mmCIF file of C-alpha atoms in Angstrom:
data_model
loop_
_atom_site.group_PDB
_atom_site.id
_atom_site.type_symbol
_atom_site.label_atom_id
_atom_site.label_comp_id
_atom_site.label_asym_id
_atom_site.label_seq_id
_atom_site.Cartn_x
_atom_site.Cartn_y
_atom_site.Cartn_z
ATOM 1 C CA MET A 945 15.179 19.566 0.706
ATOM 2 C CA ASN A 946 18.732 18.371 1.644
ATOM 3 C CA VAL A 947 19.612 15.158 0.907
ATOM 4 C CA LYS A 948 23.467 14.341 1.310
ATOM 5 C CA PHE A 949 24.425 10.873 0.003
ATOM 6 C CA ASP A 950 25.801 9.116 3.496
ATOM 7 C CA TRP A 951 26.290 6.791 5.473
ATOM 8 C CA ASN A 952 22.355 6.338 5.713
ATOM 9 C CA GLU A 953 22.249 6.693 1.999
ATOM 10 C CA TRP A 954 24.283 3.437 1.975
ATOM 11 C CA TYR A 955 22.562 1.256 4.812
ATOM 12 C CA PHE A 956 19.168 1.693 3.116
ATOM 13 C CA ILE A 957 20.750 0.422 -0.134
ATOM 14 C CA ILE A 958 22.683 -2.780 1.863
ATOM 15 C CA THR A 959 19.616 -3.053 3.990
ATOM 16 C CA ALA A 960 17.635 -2.591 1.198
ATOM 17 C CA ALA A 961 20.155 -5.435 -1.186
ATOM 18 C CA ILE A 962 20.818 -7.836 1.657
ATOM 19 C CA ALA A 963 16.720 -8.745 1.866
ATOM 20 C CA LEU A 964 16.552 -8.629 -1.728
ATOM 21 C CA ILE A 965 19.391 -11.657 -1.900
ATOM 22 C CA VAL A 966 18.271 -13.418 0.415
ATOM 23 C CA PHE A 967 14.197 -12.860 -1.119
ATOM 24 C CA LEU A 968 15.331 -14.014 -4.678
ATOM 25 C CA PRO A 969 16.562 -17.966 -4.073
ATOM 26 C CA ILE A 970 13.295 -18.334 -1.544
ATOM 27 C CA ARG A 971 10.701 -16.877 -4.342
ATOM 28 C CA LYS A 972 10.105 -19.573 -6.391
ATOM 29 C CA TYR A 973 8.620 -21.367 -3.126
ATOM 30 C CA PHE A 974 5.853 -19.514 -3.940
ATOM 31 C CA SER A 975 3.216 -18.720 -6.624
ATOM 32 C CA LEU A 976 4.161 -15.454 -8.583
ATOM 33 C CA ALA A 977 0.682 -14.728 -7.535
ATOM 34 C CA MET A 978 0.884 -14.800 -4.095
ATOM 35 C CA ILE A 979 4.370 -13.245 -4.147
ATOM 36 C CA VAL A 980 2.389 -10.182 -6.064
ATOM 37 C CA VAL A 981 -0.682 -10.128 -3.818
ATOM 38 C CA ILE A 982 2.011 -9.930 -0.277
ATOM 39 C CA TRP A 983 4.189 -7.298 -2.166
ATOM 40 C CA MET A 984 1.457 -5.403 -2.391
ATOM 41 C CA TYR A 985 -0.003 -5.437 0.931
ATOM 42 C CA ASN A 986 3.199 -4.506 2.560
ATOM 43 C CA LEU A 987 3.610 -1.418 0.054
ATOM 44 C CA VAL A 988 0.611 -0.417 0.812
ATOM 45 C CA LEU A 989 0.925 -1.148 3.979
ATOM 46 C CA VAL A 990 3.786 0.488 5.462
ATOM 47 C CA ALA A 991 3.020 3.720 2.715
ATOM 48 C CA THR A 992 -0.052 3.948 5.000
ATOM 49 C CA ILE A 993 1.634 3.900 8.244
ATOM 50 C CA ASP A 994 4.938 5.760 6.990
ATOM 51 C CA TYR A 995 2.611 8.833 5.575
ATOM 52 C CA PHE A 996 -0.084 8.850 8.175
ATOM 53 C CA PHE A 997 2.487 9.556 10.861
ATOM 54 C CA ILE A 998 5.837 11.274 9.611
ATOM 55 C CA ALA A 999 2.859 13.839 8.182
ATOM 56 C CA THR A 1000 1.103 16.336 9.987
ATOM 57 C CA PRO A 1001 -1.082 16.785 12.102
ATOM 58 C CA PHE A 1002 1.447 13.850 14.532
ATOM 59 C CA HIS A 1003 5.452 14.405 12.658
ATOM 60 C CA LEU A 1004 6.442 11.461 14.849
ATOM 61 C CA TYR A 1005 9.694 10.135 12.725
ATOM 62 C CA TYR A 1006 11.237 10.838 9.362
ATOM 63 C CA PHE A 1007 13.592 8.733 7.037
ATOM 64 C CA GLY A 1008 16.810 9.781 5.910
ATOM 65 C CA ASP A 1009 18.026 13.297 5.989
ATOM 66 C CA ASN A 1010 14.932 15.123 6.066
ATOM 67 C CA PRO A 1011 10.893 15.243 6.881
ATOM 68 C CA THR A 1012 9.637 14.791 2.987
ATOM 69 C CA TYR A 1013 9.748 12.003 1.401
ATOM 70 C CA GLU A 1014 12.901 10.315 0.519
ATOM 71 C CA LEU A 1015 13.425 8.110 -2.494
ATOM 72 C CA SER A 1016 15.223 6.112 0.010
ATOM 73 C CA GLY A 1017 11.930 6.013 2.408
ATOM 74 C CA ALA A 1018 10.523 4.711 -0.960
ATOM 75 C CA LEU A 1019 13.516 2.212 -1.770
ATOM 76 C CA TYR A 1020 12.620 1.279 1.626
ATOM 77 C CA HIS A 1021 8.652 0.503 1.476
ATOM 78 C CA PHE A 1022 9.227 -0.995 -1.903
ATOM 79 C CA PHE A 1023 12.282 -3.854 -1.195
ATOM 80 C CA MET A 1024 12.651 -3.840 1.921
ATOM 81 C CA TYR A 1025 9.690 -4.906 3.761
ATOM 82 C CA PRO A 1026 8.133 -7.189 0.921
ATOM 83 C CA CYS A 1027 10.903 -9.085 1.288
ATOM 84 C CA CYS A 1028 10.924 -9.323 5.049
ATOM 85 C CA SER A 1029 7.551 -10.442 4.917
ATOM 86 C CA VAL A 1030 8.027 -12.873 2.238
ATOM 87 C CA ILE A 1031 11.010 -14.508 4.082
ATOM 88 C CA PHE A 1032 9.146 -14.530 7.442
ATOM 89 C CA LEU A 1033 6.197 -16.153 6.032
ATOM 90 C CA PHE A 1034 9.208 -18.582 3.835
ATOM 91 C CA ILE A 1035 9.885 -19.963 7.343
ATOM 92 C CA TYR A 1036 6.322 -20.457 9.000
ATOM 93 C CA ASP A 1037 5.075 -22.294 6.032
ATOM 94 C CA LYS A 1038 8.478 -24.516 4.943
ATOM 95 C CA PHE A 1039 8.857 -25.568 8.685
ATOM 96 C CA GLU A 1040 5.684 -25.774 9.665
ATOM 97 C CA LEU A 1041 5.284 -23.373 12.537
ATOM 98 C CA TYR A 1042 1.871 -23.706 13.330
ATOM 99 C CA GLY A 1043 -0.915 -24.247 16.023
ATOM 100 C CA LYS A 1044 1.111 -22.517 19.377
ATOM 101 C CA LYS A 1045 3.992 -22.053 17.395
ATOM 102 C CA THR A 1046 3.180 -19.748 16.214
ATOM 103 C CA ILE A 1047 3.510 -17.967 19.029
ATOM 104 C CA GLY A 1048 6.812 -18.742 19.588
ATOM 105 C CA TYR A 1049 7.216 -17.544 15.984
ATOM 106 C CA VAL A 1050 5.594 -14.148 16.115
ATOM 107 C CA VAL A 1051 7.743 -13.732 19.701
ATOM 108 C CA CYS A 1052 11.119 -14.348 17.818
ATOM 109 C CA TRP A 1053 10.200 -12.007 14.904
ATOM 110 C CA THR A 1054 9.391 -8.708 17.341
ATOM 111 C CA ALA A 1055 12.383 -8.789 18.795
ATOM 112 C CA PHE A 1056 14.909 -9.532 15.894
ATOM 113 C CA SER A 1057 12.291 -6.280 14.216
ATOM 114 C CA LEU A 1058 12.682 -4.264 17.476
ATOM 115 C CA PHE A 1059 15.715 -4.788 17.150
ATOM 116 C CA PHE A 1060 16.762 -3.807 13.577
ATOM 117 C CA GLU A 1061 14.573 -0.802 14.117
ATOM 118 C CA TRP A 1062 16.698 0.131 16.847
ATOM 119 C CA LEU A 1063 19.871 -0.267 14.721
ATOM 120 C CA CYS A 1064 18.130 1.631 12.239
ATOM 121 C CA VAL A 1065 17.919 4.870 14.598
ATOM 122 C CA GLN A 1066 21.693 3.786 15.519
ATOM 123 C CA ASN A 1067 21.904 4.022 11.665
ATOM 124 C CA ARG A 1068 19.978 7.552 11.121
ATOM 125 C CA VAL A 1069 17.662 5.689 8.706
ATOM 126 C CA LEU A 1070 15.119 6.486 11.006
ATOM 127 C CA ASN A 1071 14.786 9.373 13.413
ATOM 128 C CA TYR A 1072 11.973 9.401 15.844
ATOM 129 C CA THR A 1073 11.033 13.310 16.738
ATOM 130 C CA GLY A 1074 8.061 11.923 19.215
ATOM 131 C CA TRP A 1075 8.202 7.971 18.199
ATOM 132 C CA LYS A 1076 9.093 6.088 21.190
ATOM 133 C CA LEU A 1077 10.972 2.447 19.931
ATOM 134 C CA TYR A 1078 8.062 0.671 22.513
ATOM 135 C CA TYR A 1079 5.646 2.040 20.681
ATOM 136 C CA SER A 1080 6.494 -0.589 17.783
ATOM 137 C CA ILE A 1081 5.958 -3.517 20.421
ATOM 138 C CA ALA A 1082 2.457 -3.425 19.847
ATOM 139 C CA PHE A 1083 2.596 -2.845 16.046
ATOM 140 C CA TYR A 1084 5.142 -5.859 14.746
ATOM 141 C CA PRO A 1085 3.182 -8.877 16.309
ATOM 142 C CA THR A 1086 0.307 -7.734 15.004
ATOM 143 C CA ALA A 1087 0.902 -7.249 11.455
ATOM 144 C CA ALA A 1088 2.621 -10.310 11.585
ATOM 145 C CA ILE A 1089 -0.840 -11.429 12.541
ATOM 146 C CA VAL A 1090 -2.459 -10.070 9.980
ATOM 147 C CA LEU A 1091 -0.170 -11.244 7.304
ATOM 148 C CA ILE A 1092 -0.366 -14.973 8.413
ATOM 149 C CA ALA A 1093 -3.880 -14.161 7.919
ATOM 150 C CA LEU A 1094 -3.629 -12.652 4.301
ATOM 151 C CA PHE A 1095 -1.529 -16.026 3.407
ATOM 152 C CA ARG A 1096 -3.586 -18.582 4.478
ATOM 153 C CA PHE A 1097 -6.460 -16.642 3.381
ATOM 154 C CA THR A 1098 -4.982 -15.979 -0.475
ATOM 155 C CA LYS A 1099 -3.615 -19.807 -0.150
ATOM 156 C CA GLY A 1100 -6.899 -21.103 0.072
ATOM 157 C CA LYS A 1101 -8.452 -18.495 -2.572
ATOM 158 C CA LEU A 1102 -5.123 -19.710 -5.061
ATOM 159 C CA HIS A 1103 -6.345 -23.454 -3.998
ATOM 160 C CA GLU A 1104 -9.845 -22.990 -5.430
ATOM 161 C CA LEU A 1105 -8.219 -21.457 -8.495
ATOM 162 C CA ALA A 1106 -6.212 -24.313 -9.487
ATOM 163 C CA LEU A 1107 -8.071 -27.007 -8.813
ATOM 164 C CA PRO A 1108 -9.866 -27.065 -12.152
ATOM 165 C CA LYS A 1109 -6.419 -27.235 -13.944
ATOM 166 C CA LEU A 1110 -5.724 -30.344 -11.058
ATOM 167 C CA ARG A 1111 -9.017 -32.969 -12.487
ATOM 168 C CA VAL A 1112 -8.403 -35.247 -15.429
ATOM 169 C CA MET B 556 -19.681 17.268 11.437
ATOM 170 C CA LEU B 557 -16.732 17.641 8.113
ATOM 171 C CA LEU B 558 -14.875 14.352 9.548
ATOM 172 C CA PHE B 559 -18.530 12.823 10.118
ATOM 173 C CA LEU B 560 -19.756 13.884 6.324
ATOM 174 C CA TYR B 561 -16.675 12.415 5.239
ATOM 175 C CA ILE B 562 -17.332 9.081 7.102
ATOM 176 C CA LEU B 563 -20.534 8.832 5.957
ATOM 177 C CA MET B 564 -19.129 9.593 2.161
ATOM 178 C CA ASN B 565 -16.773 6.644 2.338
ATOM 179 C CA ALA B 566 -19.425 4.286 4.177
ATOM 180 C CA ALA B 567 -21.469 5.219 0.854
ATOM 181 C CA VAL B 568 -19.080 4.543 -1.665
ATOM 182 C CA LEU B 569 -18.392 1.439 -0.261
ATOM 183 C CA PHE B 570 -21.908 0.156 -0.156
ATOM 184 C CA VAL B 571 -22.184 0.745 -3.621
ATOM 185 C CA PHE B 572 -18.924 -1.099 -4.044
ATOM 186 C CA MET B 573 -20.391 -4.023 -2.288
ATOM 187 C CA LYS B 574 -24.152 -3.981 -4.499
ATOM 188 C CA THR B 575 -21.378 -3.655 -7.806
ATOM 189 C CA ARG B 576 -22.343 -7.160 -9.005
ATOM 190 C CA ARG B 577 -18.665 -9.016 -8.687
ATOM 191 C CA THR B 578 -16.582 -9.191 -12.176
ATOM 192 C CA MET B 579 -13.146 -9.642 -10.271
ATOM 193 C CA HIS B 580 -11.446 -12.256 -8.444
ATOM 194 C CA MET B 581 -11.343 -11.236 -5.009
ATOM 195 C CA LEU B 582 -7.681 -11.332 -5.198
ATOM 196 C CA GLU B 583 -7.673 -8.659 -8.110
ATOM 197 C CA ILE B 584 -9.731 -6.852 -5.898
ATOM 198 C CA PHE B 585 -7.820 -6.537 -3.194
ATOM 199 C CA VAL B 586 -4.337 -5.671 -5.644
ATOM 200 C CA CYS B 587 -5.890 -3.358 -7.581
ATOM 201 C CA TRP B 588 -7.208 -1.351 -4.540
ATOM 202 C CA TRP B 589 -3.857 -1.739 -2.887
ATOM 203 C CA MET B 590 -2.184 -0.542 -6.085
ATOM 204 C CA ALA B 591 -4.838 2.541 -6.165
ATOM 205 C CA SER B 592 -4.357 3.023 -2.755
ATOM 206 C CA TYR B 593 -0.338 3.237 -2.914
ATOM 207 C CA VAL B 594 -1.108 5.128 -6.063
ATOM 208 C CA TYR B 595 -3.108 8.083 -4.781
ATOM 209 C CA GLN B 596 -0.852 8.202 -1.772
ATOM 210 C CA ASN B 597 2.487 8.430 -3.083
ATOM 211 C CA TYR B 598 0.655 11.655 -5.153
ATOM 212 C CA SER B 599 -0.663 13.652 -1.886
ATOM 213 C CA ALA B 600 2.626 12.429 -0.517
ATOM 214 C CA LEU B 601 4.924 14.163 -2.697
ATOM 215 C CA CYS B 602 2.538 17.298 -4.007
ATOM 216 C CA PHE B 603 2.194 17.510 -0.251
ATOM 217 C CA MET B 604 5.391 16.873 1.234
ATOM 218 C CA ASN B 605 8.051 17.827 -1.041
ATOM 219 C CA PHE B 606 6.256 20.330 -4.173
ATOM 220 C CA LYS B 607 4.025 21.522 -0.907
ATOM 221 C CA THR B 608 1.246 22.108 -3.657
ATOM 222 C CA LEU B 609 -0.966 20.028 -1.593
ATOM 223 C CA ILE B 610 -2.127 21.226 1.853
ATOM 224 C CA ILE B 611 -3.334 18.960 4.705
ATOM 225 C CA PRO B 612 -3.948 21.455 7.615
ATOM 226 C CA ASP B 613 -2.742 21.096 10.388
ATOM 227 C CA MET B 614 -5.714 19.435 12.193
ATOM 228 C CA PHE B 615 -6.992 15.925 13.537
ATOM 229 C CA THR B 616 -10.201 16.693 11.280
ATOM 230 C CA PRO B 617 -8.885 17.147 7.866
ATOM 231 C CA LYS B 618 -6.429 14.901 8.213
ATOM 232 C CA ALA B 619 -8.484 12.182 9.253
ATOM 233 C CA ALA B 620 -10.796 13.047 6.380
ATOM 234 C CA HIS B 621 -8.397 12.749 4.089
ATOM 235 C CA PHE B 622 -6.475 9.422 5.859
ATOM 236 C CA LEU B 623 -9.952 7.895 5.003
ATOM 237 C CA ASN B 624 -10.302 8.920 1.433
ATOM 238 C CA ARG B 625 -7.038 7.765 0.430
ATOM 239 C CA ILE B 626 -7.585 4.117 1.938
ATOM 240 C CA VAL B 627 -11.401 3.870 1.147
ATOM 241 C CA LEU B 628 -12.695 6.259 -0.185
ATOM 242 C CA TYR B 629 -11.074 6.435 -3.667
ATOM 243 C CA PRO B 630 -8.982 2.986 -4.146
ATOM 244 C CA VAL B 631 -12.937 2.601 -4.054
ATOM 245 C CA LEU B 632 -13.925 4.330 -6.503
ATOM 246 C CA MET B 633 -10.891 2.855 -8.799
ATOM 247 C CA VAL B 634 -11.969 -0.497 -8.363
ATOM 248 C CA VAL B 635 -15.435 0.157 -9.148
ATOM 249 C CA PHE B 636 -14.129 2.181 -12.317
ATOM 250 C CA LEU B 637 -12.059 -1.326 -13.346
ATOM 251 C CA GLN B 638 -15.178 -3.822 -12.253
ATOM 252 C CA LEU B 639 -17.550 -1.359 -14.528
ATOM 253 C CA LEU B 640 -14.967 -1.096 -17.597
ATOM 254 C CA LEU B 641 -15.223 -5.216 -17.325
ATOM 255 C CA ARG B 642 -18.630 -5.292 -17.964
ATOM 256 C CA MET B 643 -18.852 -2.812 -20.897
ATOM 257 C CA SER B 644 -18.437 -4.455 -24.691
ATOM 258 C CA THR B 645 -18.494 -1.775 -26.659
ATOM 259 C CA PHE B 646 -14.950 0.378 -27.414
ATOM 260 C CA LEU B 647 -17.455 3.903 -27.051
ATOM 261 C CA ARG B 648 -19.026 2.696 -23.248
ATOM 262 C CA LYS B 649 -16.385 2.284 -21.752
ATOM 263 C CA PHE B 650 -13.873 5.283 -23.419
ATOM 264 C CA ALA B 651 -17.684 6.881 -21.741
ATOM 265 C CA LEU B 652 -17.149 5.691 -18.446
ATOM 266 C CA TYR B 653 -13.711 6.864 -18.630
ATOM 267 C CA ILE B 654 -14.241 10.187 -19.679
ATOM 268 C CA GLY B 655 -17.194 9.688 -16.140
ATOM 269 C CA PHE B 656 -14.320 8.753 -14.050
ATOM 270 C CA ILE B 657 -12.012 11.030 -14.741
ATOM 271 C CA LEU B 658 -14.811 13.907 -14.025
ATOM 272 C CA LEU B 659 -16.512 11.773 -10.592
ATOM 273 C CA LEU B 660 -12.542 11.687 -9.377
ATOM 274 C CA SER B 661 -11.383 15.107 -10.734
ATOM 275 C CA ALA B 662 -14.818 16.511 -9.199
ATOM 276 C CA LEU B 663 -14.154 14.851 -5.413
ATOM 277 C CA ASP B 664 -10.441 16.677 -5.553
ATOM 278 C CA GLY B 665 -12.228 19.925 -6.117
ATOM 279 C CA LEU B 666 -14.876 18.692 -3.538
ATOM 280 C CA ASP B 667 -11.745 18.068 -0.976
ATOM 281 C CA HIS B 668 -9.941 22.037 -1.546
ATOM 282 C CA VAL B 669 -13.842 23.207 -1.602
ATOM 283 C CA SER B 670 -14.242 21.311 2.326
ATOM 284 C CA GLY B 671 -10.229 22.691 3.126
ATOM 285 C CA ILE B 672 -9.373 19.161 3.669
ATOM 286 C CA LEU B 673 -7.019 19.055 1.249
ATOM 287 C CA ILE B 674 -6.142 22.396 -0.629
ATOM 288 C CA HIS B 675 -4.250 23.237 -3.582
ATOM 289 C CA ALA B 676 -2.232 25.822 -3.381
ATOM 290 C CA ASP B 677 -0.275 27.748 -6.745
ATOM 291 C CA TRP B 678 -2.356 24.267 -8.824
ATOM 292 C CA ARG B 679 -3.596 24.161 -11.759
ATOM 293 C CA ALA B 680 -7.069 22.317 -12.663
ATOM 294 C CA TRP B 681 -5.884 20.360 -15.691
ATOM 295 C CA TRP B 682 -2.842 18.504 -13.287
ATOM 296 C CA THR B 683 -6.300 17.271 -11.477
ATOM 297 C CA ILE B 684 -7.242 15.686 -14.172
ATOM 298 C CA ALA B 685 -3.973 14.501 -16.075
ATOM 299 C CA LEU B 686 -3.546 12.643 -12.861
ATOM 300 C CA TRP B 687 -6.841 11.047 -13.545
ATOM 301 C CA VAL B 688 -6.417 11.066 -17.634
ATOM 302 C CA ILE B 689 -2.904 8.365 -16.841
ATOM 303 C CA THR B 690 -4.085 7.514 -13.133
ATOM 304 C CA LEU B 691 -6.689 5.101 -14.396
ATOM 305 C CA PRO B 692 -4.983 2.772 -17.993
ATOM 306 C CA PHE B 693 -2.149 2.410 -15.401
ATOM 307 C CA LEU B 694 -4.747 1.105 -13.187
ATOM 308 C CA ILE B 695 -6.253 -1.121 -15.889
ATOM 309 C CA VAL B 696 -2.743 -2.499 -16.961
ATOM 310 C CA CYS B 697 -2.274 -3.750 -13.443
ATOM 311 C CA MET B 698 -5.053 -5.080 -13.350
ATOM 312 C CA LYS B 699 -4.550 -6.991 -16.460
ATOM 313 C CA LEU B 700 -1.091 -8.366 -15.654
ATOM 314 C CA PHE B 701 -2.303 -9.578 -12.447
ATOM 315 C CA ARG B 702 -4.908 -11.162 -14.757
ATOM 316 C CA ILE B 703 -2.617 -13.408 -16.704
ATOM 317 C CA ILE B 704 -0.809 -13.901 -13.527
ATOM 318 C CA LEU B 705 -3.697 -15.155 -11.703
ATOM 319 C CA PHE B 706 -5.763 -17.618 -14.172
ATOM 320 C CA LYS B 707 -3.045 -18.722 -16.269
ATOM 321 C CA GLY B 708 -0.080 -19.194 -13.676
ATOM 322 C CA ASP B 709 0.836 -22.174 -11.798
ATOM 323 C CA HIS B 710 -0.911 -22.258 -8.114
ATOM 324 C CA THR B 711 -0.082 -25.518 -6.762
ATOM 325 C CA ALA B 712 3.152 -24.781 -5.777
#
């Protein structure tokens, strides 16, 4: 392992901090239970996908300076993706981007996610060793649709729990 | 053949899980499943990619079998442990369940080594036992914390 604290580590910290700063004021829009569910789902999803593609036998990409499990990668898993998912759901629910609007919204987020992934590659945060940027085109919309489905499912379950409390 | 056996084992555990009487809320099950999977994947990734004390052979079959194990077999067994724990009334029974699951999960880890999907290199047997001794109470704490958030929190927002 040869970890140097250089620009890519700063990039990890700055982008994760920006995501966290945007997340903090909007977190109260959701209940704490919803935040935990969304956070845990994203954490395990990205950890699973990354471990699957980074490790044997695929070796398609790696985070940071070495093809090992780096703290910077874990930092991204823990803060970046869950915060971005909460922001995604906040805009979706606050502005009621339901029905046909969802398609346009998912397309916009896919474009933004691809641009952000490209930025990560340019800043050597993400190093491709077989992966291509266009492979991700299928991943982002799928992840967004599953996230919306999970959000609606969780909202329904939490509503069921809240109903007895609302009864007089 | 090896992959098929592991698919069968994962399916059997999933079947047992679905047949176990539910003592947890659906959201609790999901959160505990994800937490268990995250803990196990981190243990596997750190030992495999950094410390090199675990080796996953560079072939599709062991890789796929281990992938299934870390998203289904081990997390589901840990959730079954939590479900059964909630049904136990006395401390002695809870402790017996805890010991039983440490032995079961350690035996599965040993089976992974023997079958060649997760080879332990320069490994001490007590490390496996220590992993489960720590992980299971950690999951109990996570479950209890989420219970407080879920059942005492305000979900009208």
